[in-house]
Amino acid sequence: MYAAVSGSLAAQQRLDVIANNLANASTPGFKAELLVQRADEIGTRTGNVNATPTAITRGTLQTNFANGPIERTGNPLDVALSGSGFLVVDGPHGERLTRRGNLAIDGDGVLTTSDGLRVQGQGGGELRVGGGPVTIDDKGVVKVGDAAIGALRVVDVNDPQTLLRESGTTFAPGREAPHELDPGATQVVQSALEGANLSPVQSLVALIDTMRGFEAYLHAADRLDQMTAHAITDVGRA
């Protein structure tokens, strides 16, 4: 019963992760979640030599930070990072990191993300572009017409797994402070977006496979419950 229940719980965890990845398959800059599971043994920790070890599965979430495909959009306010690194934005609770590059211009003429977070330039200041035509070169230098008004701030961390996911595409710095990348260390591609780093087809196949496993575990638990009920009834009659 422990094995059947722990197996169904593990499958339910996988279903949640796969469904979330599928829901964000078309979100620019989305980094897929990975569920890392391991089996513990219970039943022998009490010192009872007659106890039977039973596997129970535990899981931890990690993020796949591999680069996604870069697709041309033709929108001059779209940018993609080819290589490592993150754009820095001003969130409600401090600096946040993202690779979602579908940018916009707010009412004050400041460069923002599509959800209104202001994008930081090198040095930490905002990038005020007004309403003029914007060009961004491969080193992240932002120009309005022929005038350079700053450059996108691109940072990285030695271990991305220390980052804390706050939403599908936004991360908060964890125990490791981000460090600045040299201009040109990561290529900035204008009029393009980085897609989600997952395959919808593979995720759908995994979803179906996990759903079948989940149903099998539940069926096994139900049969074991029926067997226990019959055993109690028969013992009572005897």
Tab-separated table of C-alpha atoms in Angstrom, residues 15-227:
chain	number	residue	atom	x	y	z
A	15	LEU	CA	1.662	15.653	-13.795
A	16	ASP	CA	1.694	19.088	-12.150
A	17	VAL	CA	5.180	19.871	-13.491
A	18	ILE	CA	4.488	18.632	-17.024
A	19	ALA	CA	1.159	20.493	-17.186
A	20	ASN	CA	2.836	23.737	-16.093
A	21	ASN	CA	5.552	23.297	-18.723
A	22	LEU	CA	2.949	22.660	-21.424
A	23	ALA	CA	0.959	25.732	-20.372
A	24	ASN	CA	4.090	27.861	-20.924
A	25	ALA	CA	5.254	26.210	-24.157
A	26	SER	CA	4.592	29.448	-26.076
A	27	THR	CA	5.922	31.835	-23.384
A	28	PRO	CA	9.101	33.647	-24.538
A	29	GLY	CA	12.111	32.944	-22.332
A	30	PHE	CA	10.365	30.247	-20.292
A	31	LYS	CA	12.678	27.732	-18.618
A	32	ALA	CA	11.168	24.296	-18.127
A	33	GLU	CA	10.911	22.760	-14.676
A	34	LEU	CA	12.406	19.354	-13.942
A	35	LEU	CA	11.206	17.075	-11.158
A	36	VAL	CA	14.117	15.138	-9.659
A	37	GLN	CA	12.800	12.167	-7.708
A	38	ARG	CA	14.471	9.628	-5.466
A	39	ALA	CA	13.235	6.665	-3.435
A	40	ASP	CA	13.707	6.349	0.303
A	41	GLU	CA	13.131	3.166	2.269
A	42	ILE	CA	10.882	3.126	5.273
A	43	GLY	CA	9.877	0.259	7.540
A	44	THR	CA	13.274	-0.562	9.063
A	45	ARG	CA	13.867	2.648	10.980
A	46	THR	CA	12.120	1.414	14.130
A	47	GLY	CA	14.638	-1.375	14.693
A	48	ASN	CA	12.026	-4.056	14.077
A	49	VAL	CA	13.874	-6.912	12.346
A	50	ASN	CA	10.579	-8.205	10.935
A	51	ALA	CA	9.715	-4.911	9.227
A	52	THR	CA	9.689	-4.918	5.429
A	53	PRO	CA	11.528	-2.024	3.664
A	54	THR	CA	9.086	-0.120	1.437
A	55	ALA	CA	10.040	2.474	-1.173
A	56	ILE	CA	8.503	5.929	-0.880
A	57	THR	CA	9.330	8.562	-3.494
A	58	ARG	CA	10.365	12.121	-2.741
A	59	GLY	CA	10.995	14.850	-5.322
A	60	THR	CA	12.630	18.255	-5.653
A	61	LEU	CA	12.076	20.829	-8.385
A	62	GLN	CA	14.927	22.115	-10.524
A	63	THR	CA	14.981	24.434	-13.524
A	64	ASN	CA	16.392	23.594	-16.931
A	65	PHE	CA	18.390	26.698	-17.892
A	66	ALA	CA	19.388	25.465	-21.348
A	67	ASN	CA	18.893	28.021	-24.120
A	68	GLY	CA	15.661	27.889	-26.077
A	69	PRO	CA	15.328	28.401	-29.847
A	70	ILE	CA	15.680	31.958	-31.149
A	71	GLU	CA	12.979	33.032	-33.573
A	72	ARG	CA	12.818	36.236	-35.591
A	73	THR	CA	9.767	38.440	-34.939
A	74	GLY	CA	10.491	41.662	-36.855
A	75	ASN	CA	9.591	43.756	-33.784
A	76	PRO	CA	12.516	46.131	-32.955
A	77	LEU	CA	11.600	46.020	-29.250
A	78	ASP	CA	12.071	42.246	-29.066
A	79	VAL	CA	15.500	40.991	-27.928
A	80	ALA	CA	16.927	37.521	-27.358
A	81	LEU	CA	20.098	36.543	-25.520
A	82	SER	CA	22.267	34.071	-27.454
A	83	GLY	CA	24.375	32.505	-24.738
A	84	SER	CA	24.300	32.673	-20.960
A	85	GLY	CA	23.055	35.564	-18.879
A	86	PHE	CA	19.884	37.391	-17.883
A	87	LEU	CA	18.374	40.823	-18.342
A	88	VAL	CA	17.923	42.756	-15.087
A	89	VAL	CA	14.571	44.373	-14.322
A	90	ASP	CA	13.228	46.390	-11.396
A	91	GLY	CA	10.619	44.263	-9.635
A	92	PRO	CA	8.320	45.349	-6.787
A	93	HIS	CA	10.730	43.781	-4.289
A	94	GLY	CA	14.089	44.574	-5.875
A	95	GLU	CA	16.151	43.438	-8.835
A	96	ARG	CA	14.921	40.427	-10.751
A	97	LEU	CA	16.411	38.399	-13.617
A	98	THR	CA	14.671	37.301	-16.800
A	99	ARG	CA	15.324	36.101	-20.335
A	100	ARG	CA	11.907	37.161	-21.581
A	101	GLY	CA	12.810	39.818	-24.115
A	102	ASN	CA	9.511	41.059	-25.549
A	103	LEU	CA	10.042	44.647	-24.389
A	104	ALA	CA	7.807	47.706	-24.518
A	105	ILE	CA	7.900	51.459	-23.841
A	106	ASP	CA	5.801	52.801	-20.967
A	107	GLY	CA	4.023	56.134	-20.744
A	108	ASP	CA	7.188	57.846	-19.494
A	109	GLY	CA	9.208	56.670	-22.491
A	110	VAL	CA	11.160	54.106	-20.432
A	111	LEU	CA	12.051	50.638	-21.723
A	112	THR	CA	10.104	47.961	-19.834
A	113	THR	CA	9.181	44.314	-20.055
A	114	SER	CA	5.805	43.352	-21.477
A	115	ASP	CA	4.392	43.217	-17.922
A	116	GLY	CA	5.619	46.709	-17.003
A	117	LEU	CA	8.897	46.039	-15.142
A	118	ARG	CA	11.551	48.602	-16.054
A	119	VAL	CA	14.648	47.206	-17.740
A	120	GLN	CA	17.968	48.217	-16.217
A	121	GLY	CA	20.839	49.628	-18.209
A	122	GLN	CA	24.503	49.180	-17.340
A	123	GLY	CA	25.128	50.870	-14.026
A	124	GLY	CA	21.625	50.121	-12.800
A	125	GLY	CA	19.781	53.087	-14.296
A	126	GLU	CA	16.691	52.991	-16.461
A	127	LEU	CA	16.747	53.291	-20.239
A	128	ARG	CA	14.684	56.267	-21.378
A	129	VAL	CA	14.072	55.926	-25.104
A	130	GLY	CA	11.165	58.314	-25.565
A	131	GLY	CA	9.131	57.568	-28.644
A	132	GLY	CA	11.872	57.488	-31.276
A	133	PRO	CA	13.009	54.506	-33.343
A	134	VAL	CA	15.018	52.113	-31.167
A	135	THR	CA	17.938	49.972	-32.307
A	136	ILE	CA	19.872	47.523	-30.130
A	137	ASP	CA	23.176	46.117	-31.354
A	138	ASP	CA	24.683	42.706	-30.587
A	139	LYS	CA	26.457	44.091	-27.512
A	140	GLY	CA	23.214	45.449	-26.073
A	141	VAL	CA	23.884	49.126	-26.836
A	142	VAL	CA	20.552	50.937	-27.132
A	143	LYS	CA	20.254	53.795	-29.604
A	144	VAL	CA	17.433	56.202	-30.330
A	145	GLY	CA	18.093	57.363	-33.854
A	146	ASP	CA	21.862	57.864	-33.971
A	147	ALA	CA	22.243	58.679	-30.271
A	148	ALA	CA	23.335	55.954	-27.821
A	149	ILE	CA	21.404	56.291	-24.573
A	150	GLY	CA	22.866	53.297	-22.734
A	151	ALA	CA	23.191	49.528	-22.896
A	152	LEU	CA	21.187	46.613	-21.569
A	153	ARG	CA	22.514	45.276	-18.298
A	154	VAL	CA	23.257	41.549	-18.672
A	155	VAL	CA	24.333	39.501	-15.634
A	156	ASP	CA	24.900	35.855	-14.833
A	157	VAL	CA	25.399	33.546	-11.838
A	158	ASN	CA	27.865	30.693	-11.499
A	159	ASP	CA	25.140	28.263	-10.428
A	160	PRO	CA	21.711	29.158	-11.895
A	161	GLN	CA	20.079	26.552	-9.633
A	162	THR	CA	20.513	29.019	-6.757
A	163	LEU	CA	18.009	31.373	-8.420
A	164	LEU	CA	14.490	31.477	-7.001
A	165	ARG	CA	11.669	31.266	-9.534
A	166	GLU	CA	9.002	33.877	-8.853
A	167	SER	CA	6.985	33.378	-12.031
A	168	GLY	CA	7.325	31.527	-15.294
A	169	THR	CA	10.128	33.760	-16.565
A	170	THR	CA	11.261	35.895	-13.597
A	171	PHE	CA	13.841	34.843	-11.023
A	172	ALA	CA	15.063	36.393	-7.790
A	173	PRO	CA	18.752	36.163	-6.833
A	174	GLY	CA	19.315	33.456	-4.233
A	175	ARG	CA	22.344	32.909	-2.032
A	176	GLU	CA	24.680	33.745	-4.924
A	177	ALA	CA	24.982	37.362	-6.071
A	178	PRO	CA	24.795	37.925	-9.861
A	179	HIS	CA	27.934	39.223	-11.564
A	180	GLU	CA	28.180	41.553	-14.540
A	181	LEU	CA	29.013	40.109	-17.949
A	182	ASP	CA	31.465	41.940	-20.183
A	183	PRO	CA	29.836	43.683	-23.168
A	184	GLY	CA	29.685	41.217	-26.028
A	185	ALA	CA	30.144	38.131	-23.805
A	186	THR	CA	26.543	37.263	-24.655
A	187	GLN	CA	25.174	38.240	-28.045
A	188	VAL	CA	21.994	40.314	-28.031
A	189	VAL	CA	19.748	39.629	-31.012
A	190	GLN	CA	17.291	42.405	-31.878
A	191	SER	CA	13.880	41.692	-33.436
A	192	ALA	CA	13.954	38.129	-32.097
A	193	LEU	CA	12.710	36.188	-29.087
A	194	GLU	CA	13.998	33.125	-27.278
A	195	GLY	CA	11.317	30.460	-27.153
A	196	ALA	CA	10.596	28.067	-24.307
A	197	ASN	CA	13.295	25.390	-23.946
A	198	LEU	CA	10.943	22.427	-24.155
A	199	SER	CA	9.316	20.267	-26.802
A	200	PRO	CA	5.497	20.366	-26.621
A	201	VAL	CA	5.295	16.965	-28.358
A	202	GLN	CA	7.676	15.282	-25.902
A	203	SER	CA	5.885	16.938	-22.972
A	204	LEU	CA	2.503	15.716	-24.239
A	205	VAL	CA	3.823	12.152	-24.583
A	206	ALA	CA	5.230	12.364	-21.028
A	207	LEU	CA	1.876	13.682	-19.796
A	208	ILE	CA	-0.025	10.735	-21.284
A	209	ASP	CA	2.529	8.218	-19.970
A	210	THR	CA	2.440	9.719	-16.474
A	211	MET	CA	-1.370	9.803	-16.456
A	212	ARG	CA	-1.473	6.075	-17.261
A	213	GLY	CA	1.001	5.374	-14.455
A	214	PHE	CA	-1.068	7.468	-12.041
A	215	GLU	CA	-4.212	5.500	-12.903
A	216	ALA	CA	-2.351	2.201	-12.498
A	217	TYR	CA	-1.107	3.159	-9.024
A	218	LEU	CA	-4.609	4.230	-7.958
A	219	HIS	CA	-6.048	0.970	-9.265
A	220	ALA	CA	-3.425	-1.005	-7.327
A	221	ALA	CA	-4.197	0.908	-4.130
A	222	ASP	CA	-7.912	0.299	-4.611
A	223	ARG	CA	-7.403	-3.451	-5.095
A	224	LEU	CA	-5.194	-3.641	-2.004
A	225	ASP	CA	-7.880	-1.815	-0.031
A	226	GLN	CA	-10.490	-4.311	-1.235
A	227	MET	CA	-8.242	-7.226	-0.253
